[in-house]
PDB file of C-alpha atoms in Angstrom:
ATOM      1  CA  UNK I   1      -7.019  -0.256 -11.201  1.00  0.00           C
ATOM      2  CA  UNK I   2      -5.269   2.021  -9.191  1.00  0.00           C
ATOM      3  CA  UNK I   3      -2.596   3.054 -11.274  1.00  0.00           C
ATOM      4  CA  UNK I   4      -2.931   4.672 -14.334  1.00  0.00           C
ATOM      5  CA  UNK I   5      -0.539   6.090 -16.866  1.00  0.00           C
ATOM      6  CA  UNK I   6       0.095   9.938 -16.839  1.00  0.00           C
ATOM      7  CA  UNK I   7      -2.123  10.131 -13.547  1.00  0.00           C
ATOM      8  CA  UNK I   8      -1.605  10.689 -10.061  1.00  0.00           C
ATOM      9  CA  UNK I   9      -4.095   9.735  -7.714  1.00  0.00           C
ATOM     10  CA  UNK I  10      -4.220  10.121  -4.028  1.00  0.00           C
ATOM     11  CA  UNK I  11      -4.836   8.112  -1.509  1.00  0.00           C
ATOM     12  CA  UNK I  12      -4.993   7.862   2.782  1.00  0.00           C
ATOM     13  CA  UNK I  13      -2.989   5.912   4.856  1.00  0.00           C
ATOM     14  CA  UNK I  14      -5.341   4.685   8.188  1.00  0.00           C
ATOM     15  CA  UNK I  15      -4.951   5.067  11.061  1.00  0.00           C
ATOM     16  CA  UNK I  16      -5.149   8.595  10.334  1.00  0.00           C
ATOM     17  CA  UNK I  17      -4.881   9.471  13.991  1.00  0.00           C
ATOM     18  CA  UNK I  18      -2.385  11.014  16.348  1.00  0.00           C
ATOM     19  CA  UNK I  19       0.892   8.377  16.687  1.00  0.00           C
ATOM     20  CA  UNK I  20       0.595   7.902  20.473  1.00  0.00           C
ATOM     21  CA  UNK I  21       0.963   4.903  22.511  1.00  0.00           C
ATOM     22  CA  UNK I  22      -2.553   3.722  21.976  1.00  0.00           C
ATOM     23  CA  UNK I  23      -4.795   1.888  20.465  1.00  0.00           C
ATOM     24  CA  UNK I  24      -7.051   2.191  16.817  1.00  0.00           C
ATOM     25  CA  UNK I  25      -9.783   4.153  16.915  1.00  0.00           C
ATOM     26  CA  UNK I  26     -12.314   2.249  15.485  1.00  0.00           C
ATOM     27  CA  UNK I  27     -15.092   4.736  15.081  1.00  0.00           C
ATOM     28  CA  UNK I  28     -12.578   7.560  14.239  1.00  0.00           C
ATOM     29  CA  UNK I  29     -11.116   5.645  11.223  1.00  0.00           C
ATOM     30  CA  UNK I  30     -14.559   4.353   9.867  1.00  0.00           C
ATOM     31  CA  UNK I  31     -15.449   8.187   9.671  1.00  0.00           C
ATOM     32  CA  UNK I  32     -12.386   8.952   8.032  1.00  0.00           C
ATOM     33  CA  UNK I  33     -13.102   6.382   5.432  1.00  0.00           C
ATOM     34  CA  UNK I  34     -16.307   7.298   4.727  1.00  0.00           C
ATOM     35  CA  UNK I  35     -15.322  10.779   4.277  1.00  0.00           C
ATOM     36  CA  UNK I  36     -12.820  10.220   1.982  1.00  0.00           C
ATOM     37  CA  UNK I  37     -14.756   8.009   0.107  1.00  0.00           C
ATOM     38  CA  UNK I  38     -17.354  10.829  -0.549  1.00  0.00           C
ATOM     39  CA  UNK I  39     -14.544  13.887  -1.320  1.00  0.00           C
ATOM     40  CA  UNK I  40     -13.241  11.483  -3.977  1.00  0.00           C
ATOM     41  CA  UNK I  41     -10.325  10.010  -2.747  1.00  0.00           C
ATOM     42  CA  UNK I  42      -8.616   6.883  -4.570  1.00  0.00           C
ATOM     43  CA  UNK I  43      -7.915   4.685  -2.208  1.00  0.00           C
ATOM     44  CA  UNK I  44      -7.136   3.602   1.531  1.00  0.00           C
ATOM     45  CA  UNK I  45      -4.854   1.973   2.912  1.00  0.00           C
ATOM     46  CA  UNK I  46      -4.240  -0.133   5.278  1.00  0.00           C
ATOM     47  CA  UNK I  47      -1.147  -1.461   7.358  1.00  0.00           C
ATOM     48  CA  UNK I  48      -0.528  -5.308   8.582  1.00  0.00           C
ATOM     49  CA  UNK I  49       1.150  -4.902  12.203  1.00  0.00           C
ATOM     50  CA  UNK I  50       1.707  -8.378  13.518  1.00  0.00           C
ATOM     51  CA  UNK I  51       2.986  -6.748  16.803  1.00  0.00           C
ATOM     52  CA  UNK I  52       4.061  -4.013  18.246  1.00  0.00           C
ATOM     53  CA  UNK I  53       7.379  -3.316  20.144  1.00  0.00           C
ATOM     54  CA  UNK I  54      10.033  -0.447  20.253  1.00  0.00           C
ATOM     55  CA  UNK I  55      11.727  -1.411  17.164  1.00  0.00           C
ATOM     56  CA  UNK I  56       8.547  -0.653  15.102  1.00  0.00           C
ATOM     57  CA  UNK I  57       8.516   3.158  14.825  1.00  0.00           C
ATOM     58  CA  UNK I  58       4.327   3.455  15.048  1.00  0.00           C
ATOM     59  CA  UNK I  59       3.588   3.173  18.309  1.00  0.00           C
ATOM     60  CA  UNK I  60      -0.311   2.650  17.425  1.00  0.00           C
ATOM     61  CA  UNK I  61      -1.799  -0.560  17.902  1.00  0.00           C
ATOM     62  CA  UNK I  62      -2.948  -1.303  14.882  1.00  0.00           C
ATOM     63  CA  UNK I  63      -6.128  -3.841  14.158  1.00  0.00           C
ATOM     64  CA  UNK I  64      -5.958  -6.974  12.145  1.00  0.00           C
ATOM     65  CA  UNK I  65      -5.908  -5.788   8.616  1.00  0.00           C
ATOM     66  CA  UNK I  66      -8.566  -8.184   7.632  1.00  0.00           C
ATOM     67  CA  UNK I  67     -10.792  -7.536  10.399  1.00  0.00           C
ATOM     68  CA  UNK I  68     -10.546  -3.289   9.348  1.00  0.00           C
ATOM     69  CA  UNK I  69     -11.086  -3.741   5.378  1.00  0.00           C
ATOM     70  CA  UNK I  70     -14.220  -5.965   6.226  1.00  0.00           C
ATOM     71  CA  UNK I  71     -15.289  -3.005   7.859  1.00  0.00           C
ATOM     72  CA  UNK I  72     -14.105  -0.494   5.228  1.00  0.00           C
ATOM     73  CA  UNK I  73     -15.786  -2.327   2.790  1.00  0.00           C
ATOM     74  CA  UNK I  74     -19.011  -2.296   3.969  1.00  0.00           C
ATOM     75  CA  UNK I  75     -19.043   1.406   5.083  1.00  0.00           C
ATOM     76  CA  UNK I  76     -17.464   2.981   1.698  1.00  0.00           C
ATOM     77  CA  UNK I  77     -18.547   2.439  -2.041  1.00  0.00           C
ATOM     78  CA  UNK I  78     -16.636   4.059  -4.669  1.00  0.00           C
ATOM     79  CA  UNK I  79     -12.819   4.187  -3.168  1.00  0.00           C
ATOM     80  CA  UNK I  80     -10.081   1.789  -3.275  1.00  0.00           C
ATOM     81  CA  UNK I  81      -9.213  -0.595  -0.281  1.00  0.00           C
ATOM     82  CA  UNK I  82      -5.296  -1.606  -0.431  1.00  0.00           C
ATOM     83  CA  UNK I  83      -3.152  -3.040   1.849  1.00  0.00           C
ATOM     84  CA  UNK I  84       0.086  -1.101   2.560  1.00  0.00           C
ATOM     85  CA  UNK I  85       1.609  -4.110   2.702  1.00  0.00           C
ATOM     86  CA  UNK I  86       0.615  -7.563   4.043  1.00  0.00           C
ATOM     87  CA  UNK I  87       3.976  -9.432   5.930  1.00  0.00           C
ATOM     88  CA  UNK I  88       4.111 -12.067   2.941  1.00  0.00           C
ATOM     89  CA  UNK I  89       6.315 -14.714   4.821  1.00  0.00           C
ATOM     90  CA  UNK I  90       4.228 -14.355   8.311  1.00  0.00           C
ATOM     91  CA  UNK I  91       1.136 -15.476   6.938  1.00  0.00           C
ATOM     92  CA  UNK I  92       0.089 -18.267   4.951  1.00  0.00           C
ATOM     93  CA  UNK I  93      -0.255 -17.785   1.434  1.00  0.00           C
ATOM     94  CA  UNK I  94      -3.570 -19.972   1.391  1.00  0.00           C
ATOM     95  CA  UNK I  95      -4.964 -17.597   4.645  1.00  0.00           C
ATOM     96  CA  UNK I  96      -4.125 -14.759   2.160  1.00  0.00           C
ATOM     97  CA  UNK I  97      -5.885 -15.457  -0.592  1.00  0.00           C
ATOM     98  CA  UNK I  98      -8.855 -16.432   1.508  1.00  0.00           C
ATOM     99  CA  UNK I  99      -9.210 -13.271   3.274  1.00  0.00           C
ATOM    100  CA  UNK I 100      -8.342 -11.455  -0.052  1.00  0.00           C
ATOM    101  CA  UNK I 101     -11.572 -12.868  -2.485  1.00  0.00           C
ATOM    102  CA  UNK I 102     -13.480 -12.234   0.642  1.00  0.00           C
ATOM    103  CA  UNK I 103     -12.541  -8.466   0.753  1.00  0.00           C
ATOM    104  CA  UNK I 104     -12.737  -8.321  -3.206  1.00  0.00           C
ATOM    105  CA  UNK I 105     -16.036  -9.867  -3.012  1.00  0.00           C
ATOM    106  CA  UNK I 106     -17.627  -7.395  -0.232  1.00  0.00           C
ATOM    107  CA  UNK I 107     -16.023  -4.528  -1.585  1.00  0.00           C
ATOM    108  CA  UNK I 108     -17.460  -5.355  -5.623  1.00  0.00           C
ATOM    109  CA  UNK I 109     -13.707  -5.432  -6.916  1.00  0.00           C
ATOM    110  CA  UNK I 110     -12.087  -2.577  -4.985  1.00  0.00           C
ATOM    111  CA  UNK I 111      -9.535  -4.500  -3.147  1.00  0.00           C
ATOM    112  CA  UNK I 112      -5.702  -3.860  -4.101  1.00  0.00           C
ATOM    113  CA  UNK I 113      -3.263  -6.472  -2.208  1.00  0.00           C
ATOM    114  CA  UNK I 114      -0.127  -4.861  -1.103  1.00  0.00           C
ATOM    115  CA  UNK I 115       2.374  -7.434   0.231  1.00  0.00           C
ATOM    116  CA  UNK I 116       5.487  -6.669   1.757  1.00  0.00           C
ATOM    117  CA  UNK I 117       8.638  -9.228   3.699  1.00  0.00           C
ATOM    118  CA  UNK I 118       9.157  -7.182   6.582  1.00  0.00           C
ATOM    119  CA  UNK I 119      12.083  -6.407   7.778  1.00  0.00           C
ATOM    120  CA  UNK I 120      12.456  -7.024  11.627  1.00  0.00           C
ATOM    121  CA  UNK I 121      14.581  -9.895  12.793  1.00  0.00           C
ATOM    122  CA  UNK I 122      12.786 -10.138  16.286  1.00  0.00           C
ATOM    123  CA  UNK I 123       9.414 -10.583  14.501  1.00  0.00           C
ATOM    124  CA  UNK I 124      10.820 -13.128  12.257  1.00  0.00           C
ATOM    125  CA  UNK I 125      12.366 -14.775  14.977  1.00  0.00           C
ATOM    126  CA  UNK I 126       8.791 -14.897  17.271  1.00  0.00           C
ATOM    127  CA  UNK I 127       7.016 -16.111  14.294  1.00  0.00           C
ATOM    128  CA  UNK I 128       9.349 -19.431  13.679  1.00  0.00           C
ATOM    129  CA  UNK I 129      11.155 -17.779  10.510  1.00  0.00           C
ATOM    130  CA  UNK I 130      14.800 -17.187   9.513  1.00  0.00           C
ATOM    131  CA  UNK I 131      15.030 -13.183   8.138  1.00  0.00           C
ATOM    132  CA  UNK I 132      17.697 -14.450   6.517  1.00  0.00           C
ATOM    133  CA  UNK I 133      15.267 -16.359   4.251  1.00  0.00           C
ATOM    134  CA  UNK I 134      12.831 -13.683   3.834  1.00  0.00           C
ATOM    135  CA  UNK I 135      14.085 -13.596  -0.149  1.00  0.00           C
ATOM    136  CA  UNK I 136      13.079 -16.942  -1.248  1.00  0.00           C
ATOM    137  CA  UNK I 137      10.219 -17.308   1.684  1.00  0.00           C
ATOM    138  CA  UNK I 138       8.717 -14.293  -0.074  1.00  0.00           C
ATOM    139  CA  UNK I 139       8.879 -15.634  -3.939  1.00  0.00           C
ATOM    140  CA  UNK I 140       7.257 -19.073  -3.273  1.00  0.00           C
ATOM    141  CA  UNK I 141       4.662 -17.839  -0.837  1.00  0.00           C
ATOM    142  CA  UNK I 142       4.294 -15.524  -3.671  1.00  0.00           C
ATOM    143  CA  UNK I 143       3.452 -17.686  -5.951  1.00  0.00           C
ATOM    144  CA  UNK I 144       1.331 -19.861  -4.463  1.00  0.00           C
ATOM    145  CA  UNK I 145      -0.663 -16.531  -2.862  1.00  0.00           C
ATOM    146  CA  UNK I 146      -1.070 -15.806  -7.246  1.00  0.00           C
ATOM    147  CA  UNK I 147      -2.184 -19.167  -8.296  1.00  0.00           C
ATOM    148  CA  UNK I 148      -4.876 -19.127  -5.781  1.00  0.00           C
ATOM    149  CA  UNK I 149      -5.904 -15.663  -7.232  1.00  0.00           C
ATOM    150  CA  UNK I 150      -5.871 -16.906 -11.006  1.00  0.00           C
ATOM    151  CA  UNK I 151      -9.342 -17.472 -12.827  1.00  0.00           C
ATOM    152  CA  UNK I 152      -9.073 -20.664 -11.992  1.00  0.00           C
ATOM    153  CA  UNK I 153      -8.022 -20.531  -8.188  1.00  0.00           C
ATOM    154  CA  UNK I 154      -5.450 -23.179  -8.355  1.00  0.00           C
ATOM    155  CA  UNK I 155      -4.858 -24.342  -5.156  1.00  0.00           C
ATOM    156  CA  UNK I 156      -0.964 -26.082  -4.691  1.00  0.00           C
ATOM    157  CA  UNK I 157       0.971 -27.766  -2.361  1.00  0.00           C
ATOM    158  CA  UNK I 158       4.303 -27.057  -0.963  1.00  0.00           C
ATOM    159  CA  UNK I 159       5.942 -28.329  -3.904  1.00  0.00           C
ATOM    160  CA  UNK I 160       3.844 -26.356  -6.576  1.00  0.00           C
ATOM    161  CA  UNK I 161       1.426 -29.822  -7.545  1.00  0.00           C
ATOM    162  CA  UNK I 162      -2.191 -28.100  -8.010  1.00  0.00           C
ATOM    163  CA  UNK I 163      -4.549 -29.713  -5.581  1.00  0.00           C
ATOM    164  CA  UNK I 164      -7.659 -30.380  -7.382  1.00  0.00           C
ATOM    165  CA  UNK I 165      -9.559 -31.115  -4.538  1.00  0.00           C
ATOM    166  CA  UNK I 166      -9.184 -28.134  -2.901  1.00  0.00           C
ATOM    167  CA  UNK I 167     -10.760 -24.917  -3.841  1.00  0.00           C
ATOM    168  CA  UNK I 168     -10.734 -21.265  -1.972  1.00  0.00           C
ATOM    169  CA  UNK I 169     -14.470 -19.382  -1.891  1.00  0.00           C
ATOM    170  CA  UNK I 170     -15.453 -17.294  -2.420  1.00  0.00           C
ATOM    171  CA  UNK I 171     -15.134 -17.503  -6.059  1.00  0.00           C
ATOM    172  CA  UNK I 172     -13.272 -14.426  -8.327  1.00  0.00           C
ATOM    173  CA  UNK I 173     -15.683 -12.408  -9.415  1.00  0.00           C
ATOM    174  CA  UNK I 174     -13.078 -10.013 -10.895  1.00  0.00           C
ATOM    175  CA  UNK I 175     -10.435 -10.086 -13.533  1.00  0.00           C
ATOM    176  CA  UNK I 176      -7.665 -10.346 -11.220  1.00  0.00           C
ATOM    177  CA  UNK I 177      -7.013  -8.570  -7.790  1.00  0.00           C
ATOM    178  CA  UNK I 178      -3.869  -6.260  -8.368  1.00  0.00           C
ATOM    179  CA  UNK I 179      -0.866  -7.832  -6.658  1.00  0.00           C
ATOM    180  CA  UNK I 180       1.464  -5.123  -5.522  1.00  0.00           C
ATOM    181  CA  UNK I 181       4.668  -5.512  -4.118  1.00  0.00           C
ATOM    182  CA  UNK I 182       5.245  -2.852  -1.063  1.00  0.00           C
ATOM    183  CA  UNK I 183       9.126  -1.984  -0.663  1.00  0.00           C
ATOM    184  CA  UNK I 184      11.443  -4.021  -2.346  1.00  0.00           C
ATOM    185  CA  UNK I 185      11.019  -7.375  -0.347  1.00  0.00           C
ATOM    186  CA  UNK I 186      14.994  -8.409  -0.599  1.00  0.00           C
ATOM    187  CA  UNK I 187      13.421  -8.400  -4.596  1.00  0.00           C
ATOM    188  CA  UNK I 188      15.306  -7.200  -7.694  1.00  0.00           C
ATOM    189  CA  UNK I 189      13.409  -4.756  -9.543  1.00  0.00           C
ATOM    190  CA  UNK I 190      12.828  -6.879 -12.731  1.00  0.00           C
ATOM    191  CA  UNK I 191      11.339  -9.876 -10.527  1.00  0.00           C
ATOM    192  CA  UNK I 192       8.834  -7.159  -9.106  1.00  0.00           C
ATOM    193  CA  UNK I 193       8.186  -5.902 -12.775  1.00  0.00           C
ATOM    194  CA  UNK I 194       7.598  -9.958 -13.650  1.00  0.00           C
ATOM    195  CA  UNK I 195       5.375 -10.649 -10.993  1.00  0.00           C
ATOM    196  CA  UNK I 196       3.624  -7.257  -9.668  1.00  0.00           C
ATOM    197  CA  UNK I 197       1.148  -5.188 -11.139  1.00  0.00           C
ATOM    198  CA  UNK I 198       3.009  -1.901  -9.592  1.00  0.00           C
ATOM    199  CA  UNK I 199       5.166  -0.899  -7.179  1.00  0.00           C
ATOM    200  CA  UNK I 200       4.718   0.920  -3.908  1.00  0.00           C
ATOM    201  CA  UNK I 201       7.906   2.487  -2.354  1.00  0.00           C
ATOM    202  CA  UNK I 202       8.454   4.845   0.520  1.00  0.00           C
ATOM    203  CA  UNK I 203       9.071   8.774   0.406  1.00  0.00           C
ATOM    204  CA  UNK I 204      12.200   9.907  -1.290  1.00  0.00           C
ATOM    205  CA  UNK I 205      12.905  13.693  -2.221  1.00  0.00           C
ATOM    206  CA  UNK I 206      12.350  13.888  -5.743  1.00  0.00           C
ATOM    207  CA  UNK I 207      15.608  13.855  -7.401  1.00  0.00           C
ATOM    208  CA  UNK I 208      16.357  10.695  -5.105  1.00  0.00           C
ATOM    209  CA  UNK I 209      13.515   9.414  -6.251  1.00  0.00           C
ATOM    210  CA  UNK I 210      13.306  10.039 -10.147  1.00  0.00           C
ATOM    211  CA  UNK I 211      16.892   8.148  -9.941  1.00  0.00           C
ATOM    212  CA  UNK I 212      14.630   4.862  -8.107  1.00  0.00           C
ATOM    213  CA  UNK I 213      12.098   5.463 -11.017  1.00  0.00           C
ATOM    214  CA  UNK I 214      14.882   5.452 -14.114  1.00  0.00           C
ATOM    215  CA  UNK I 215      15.897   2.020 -12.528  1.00  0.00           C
ATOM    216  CA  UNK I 216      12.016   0.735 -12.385  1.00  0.00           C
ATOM    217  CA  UNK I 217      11.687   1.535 -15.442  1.00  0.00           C
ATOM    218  CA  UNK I 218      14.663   0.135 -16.959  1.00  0.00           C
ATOM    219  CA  UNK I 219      13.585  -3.179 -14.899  1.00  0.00           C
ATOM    220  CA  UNK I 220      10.258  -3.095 -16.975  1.00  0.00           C
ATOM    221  CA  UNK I 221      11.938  -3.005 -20.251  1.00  0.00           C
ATOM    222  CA  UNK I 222      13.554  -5.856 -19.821  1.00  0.00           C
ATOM    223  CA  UNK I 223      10.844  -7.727 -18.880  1.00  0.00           C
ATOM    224  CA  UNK I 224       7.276  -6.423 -20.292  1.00  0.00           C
ATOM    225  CA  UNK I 225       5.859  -3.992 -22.431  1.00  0.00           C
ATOM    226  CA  UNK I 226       2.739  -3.694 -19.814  1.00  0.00           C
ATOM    227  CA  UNK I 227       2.085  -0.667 -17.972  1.00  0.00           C
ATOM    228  CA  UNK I 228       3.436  -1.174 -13.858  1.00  0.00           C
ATOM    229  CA  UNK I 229       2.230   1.170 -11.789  1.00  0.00           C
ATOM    230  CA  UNK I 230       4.525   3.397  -9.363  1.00  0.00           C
ATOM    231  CA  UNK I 231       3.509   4.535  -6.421  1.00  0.00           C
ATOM    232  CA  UNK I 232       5.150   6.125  -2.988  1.00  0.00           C
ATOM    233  CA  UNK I 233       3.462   6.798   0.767  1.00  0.00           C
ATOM    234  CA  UNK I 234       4.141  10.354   2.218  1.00  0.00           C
ATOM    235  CA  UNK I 235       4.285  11.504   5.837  1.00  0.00           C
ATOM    236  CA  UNK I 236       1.719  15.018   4.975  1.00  0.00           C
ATOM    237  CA  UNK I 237       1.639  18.065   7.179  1.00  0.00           C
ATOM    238  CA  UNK I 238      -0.336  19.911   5.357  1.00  0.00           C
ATOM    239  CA  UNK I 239      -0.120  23.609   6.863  1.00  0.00           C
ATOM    240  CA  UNK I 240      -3.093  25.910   7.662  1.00  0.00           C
ATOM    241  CA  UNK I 241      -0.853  28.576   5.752  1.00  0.00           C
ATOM    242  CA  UNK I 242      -1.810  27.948   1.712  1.00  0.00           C
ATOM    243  CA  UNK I 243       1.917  30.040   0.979  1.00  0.00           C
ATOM    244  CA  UNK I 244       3.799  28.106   3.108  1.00  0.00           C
ATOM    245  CA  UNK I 245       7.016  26.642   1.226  1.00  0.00           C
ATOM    246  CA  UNK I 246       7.485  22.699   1.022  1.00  0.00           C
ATOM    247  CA  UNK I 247      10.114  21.206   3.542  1.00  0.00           C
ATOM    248  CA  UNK I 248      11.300  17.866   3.478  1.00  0.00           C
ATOM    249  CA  UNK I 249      10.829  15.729   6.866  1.00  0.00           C
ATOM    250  CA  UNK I 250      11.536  12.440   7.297  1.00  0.00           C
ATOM    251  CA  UNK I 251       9.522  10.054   4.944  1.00  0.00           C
ATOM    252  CA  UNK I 252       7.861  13.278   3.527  1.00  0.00           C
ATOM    253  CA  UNK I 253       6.871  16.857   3.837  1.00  0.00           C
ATOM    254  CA  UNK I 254       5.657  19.826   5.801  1.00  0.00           C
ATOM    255  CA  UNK I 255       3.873  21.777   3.434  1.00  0.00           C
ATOM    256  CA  UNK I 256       1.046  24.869   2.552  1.00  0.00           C
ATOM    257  CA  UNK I 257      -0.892  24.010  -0.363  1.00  0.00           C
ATOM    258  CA  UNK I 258       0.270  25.820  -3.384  1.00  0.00           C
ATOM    259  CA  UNK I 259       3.509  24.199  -2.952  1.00  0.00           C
ATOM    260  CA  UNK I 260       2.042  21.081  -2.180  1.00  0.00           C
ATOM    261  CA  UNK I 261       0.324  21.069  -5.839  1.00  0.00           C
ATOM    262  CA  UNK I 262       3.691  22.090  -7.743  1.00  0.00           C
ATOM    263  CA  UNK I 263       5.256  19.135  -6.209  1.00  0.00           C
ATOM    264  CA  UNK I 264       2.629  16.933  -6.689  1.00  0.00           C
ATOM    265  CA  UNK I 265       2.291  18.092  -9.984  1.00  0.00           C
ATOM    266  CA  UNK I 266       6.646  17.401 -10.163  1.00  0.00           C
ATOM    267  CA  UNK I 267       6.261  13.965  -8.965  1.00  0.00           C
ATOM    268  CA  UNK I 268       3.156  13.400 -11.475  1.00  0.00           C
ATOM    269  CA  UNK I 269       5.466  14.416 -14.416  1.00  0.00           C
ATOM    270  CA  UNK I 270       8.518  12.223 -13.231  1.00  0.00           C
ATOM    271  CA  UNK I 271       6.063   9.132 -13.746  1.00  0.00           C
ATOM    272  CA  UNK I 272       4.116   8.867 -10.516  1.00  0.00           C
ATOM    273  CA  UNK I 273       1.345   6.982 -10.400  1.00  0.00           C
ATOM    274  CA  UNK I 274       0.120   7.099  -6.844  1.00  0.00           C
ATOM    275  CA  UNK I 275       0.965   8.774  -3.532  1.00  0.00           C
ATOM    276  CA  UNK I 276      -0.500   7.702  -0.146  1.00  0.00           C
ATOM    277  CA  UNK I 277      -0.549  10.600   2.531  1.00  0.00           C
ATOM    278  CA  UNK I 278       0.003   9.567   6.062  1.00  0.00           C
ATOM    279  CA  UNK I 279      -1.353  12.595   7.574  1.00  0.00           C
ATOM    280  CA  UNK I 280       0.346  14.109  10.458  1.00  0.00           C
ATOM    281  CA  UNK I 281      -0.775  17.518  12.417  1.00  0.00           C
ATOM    282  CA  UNK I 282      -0.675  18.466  15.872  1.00  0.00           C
ATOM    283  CA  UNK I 283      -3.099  21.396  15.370  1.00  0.00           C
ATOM    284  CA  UNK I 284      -5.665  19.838  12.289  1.00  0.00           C
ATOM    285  CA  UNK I 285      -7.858  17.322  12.235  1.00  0.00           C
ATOM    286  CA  UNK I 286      -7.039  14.856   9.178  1.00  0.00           C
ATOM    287  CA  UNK I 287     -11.004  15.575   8.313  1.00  0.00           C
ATOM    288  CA  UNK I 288     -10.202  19.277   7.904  1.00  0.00           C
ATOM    289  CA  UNK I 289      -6.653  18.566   5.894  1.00  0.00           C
ATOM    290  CA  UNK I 290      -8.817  16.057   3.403  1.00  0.00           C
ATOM    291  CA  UNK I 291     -10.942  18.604   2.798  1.00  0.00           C
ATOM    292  CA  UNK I 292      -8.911  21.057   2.150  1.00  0.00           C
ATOM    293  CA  UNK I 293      -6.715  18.493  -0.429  1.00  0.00           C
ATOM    294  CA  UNK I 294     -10.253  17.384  -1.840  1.00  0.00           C
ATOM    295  CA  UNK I 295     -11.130  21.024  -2.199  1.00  0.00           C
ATOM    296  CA  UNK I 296      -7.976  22.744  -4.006  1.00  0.00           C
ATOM    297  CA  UNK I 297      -5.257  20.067  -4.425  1.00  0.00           C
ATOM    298  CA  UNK I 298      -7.176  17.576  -6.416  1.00  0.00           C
ATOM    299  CA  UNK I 299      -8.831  20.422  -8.552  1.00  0.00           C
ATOM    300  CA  UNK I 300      -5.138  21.264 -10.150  1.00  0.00           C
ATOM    301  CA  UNK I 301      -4.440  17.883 -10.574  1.00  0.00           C
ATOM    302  CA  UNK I 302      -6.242  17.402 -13.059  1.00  0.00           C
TER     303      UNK I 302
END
């Protein structure tokens, strides 16, 4: 699993690639994956972008998610293949858990599911759904997208009746693939603790966000005694300057190393599990900023 308790691992957010006005690069990202995979990164992940317009703030156009962790799966071996989050009440649960035994099955139990509601009315709209309904869309489509992913692959119906004459292949060949709720989804935290194996939330400085973990894990009290994972992405600029201080930016940091590690090493200690870089530079290339995290960040980590 990707979470752990009293460990932080790191993962990469694809496309790792300058956010212009164009298009995946396909052979780009495979390289990045496969390099990450070898300097020992945890995991990658990997964003479901329906469409793209001006009120989505990445102007990449991103691939089908399905059609990239395929690919991902078959060029890596060792790191974890998540996705950062799957739009829930877009697709169709049964779709889901299709494409998600397939990826779990190529990848040899690698595959984290990340699902997300979205949040833009215009997409909603496009797509024949009511944002206003995102809530309740996302907690049966939920639930439905889990019973599929049970050891026994129950396949139901609208109304929750298991259809026995239906089955989804290819067959689990895992425990369980890790369900993870991205963002709060309209969700109160003690739903997400019921149903989720962790939780993956966006960039907050960390006094903001040690007050977000407090009321996680006050949500997980009152619900389980299991161990939920908590995890945030981060917007990196990792400076070619290792004494460079840490400034905030929006949905993360500009940062040299050795400030980098003491608030990575802050955030492990506040009771985070995982963080995600989304690597931004004008001037470095994201192989040369893995490396250098791979090389001196991960080291002190541990």
């Amino acid at each position: 699993m990707l979470f752990h308790p009293d460990q932080l691992s790191l993962g990469i957010v694809l496309p790792a690639q300058a956010r212009t006005h164009a298009d995946i690069q396909f052979p780009t990202q495979l390289a990045t994956a496969v390099h990450a995979d070898k300097l020992g990164f945890d995991a990658l992940w990997v964003r479901d972008v329906p469409l793209n317009s001006e009120s989505y703030p990445d102007p990449i156009g991103h691939a089908d998610p399905w059609v990239l962790l395929g690919a991902l799966a078959a060029a890596t071996s060792q790191i974890h293949l998540a996705t950062g989050a799957i739009v829930l009440p877009l697709r169709h649960p049964l779709h889901i858990a299709k494409a998600a035994l397939s990826v779990a099955a190529l990848s040899k139990g690698r595959f984290v599911l990340g699902l997300g509601s979205g949040d833009r009315p215009s997409e909603y709209e496009i797509f024949g759904r009511d944002v206003e309904n995102r809530k309740t869309l996302f907690q049966s489509r939920w639930e439905r997208l889990a019973a599929a992913l049970r050891p026994d692959q129950a396949v139901t119906d609208e109304q929750g009746n298991v259809r026995e004459e239906f089955s989804i292949r290819p067959a689990l060949q895992q425990a369980a693939i890790p369900m993870v709720a991205v963002g709060s989804s309209a969700q109160s935290l003690e739903w997400i603790a019921r149903h989720a194996a962790g939780w993956m939330t966006y960039y907050r400085p960390l006094p903001v966000q040690t007050d977000r973990l407090a009321l996680w894990h006050n949500a997980q009290l009152k619900i389980t005694t299991e161990f939920r994972g908590f995890g945030q992405s981060m917007v990196l600029e990792l400076l070619d300057r290792p004494d460079a201080i840490y400034e905030e930016i929006n949905l993360g940091a500009r940062s040299g190393r050795r400030a980098l590690i003491d608030m990575l090493s802050a955030m492990r200690e506040a009771g985070i599990h995982h963080v995600a870089f989304n690597l931004i530079s004008d001037k470095r290339s994201p192989a040369e900023v893995m490396g250098e995290i791979a090389a001196d960040v991960m080291p002190a980590l541990r």
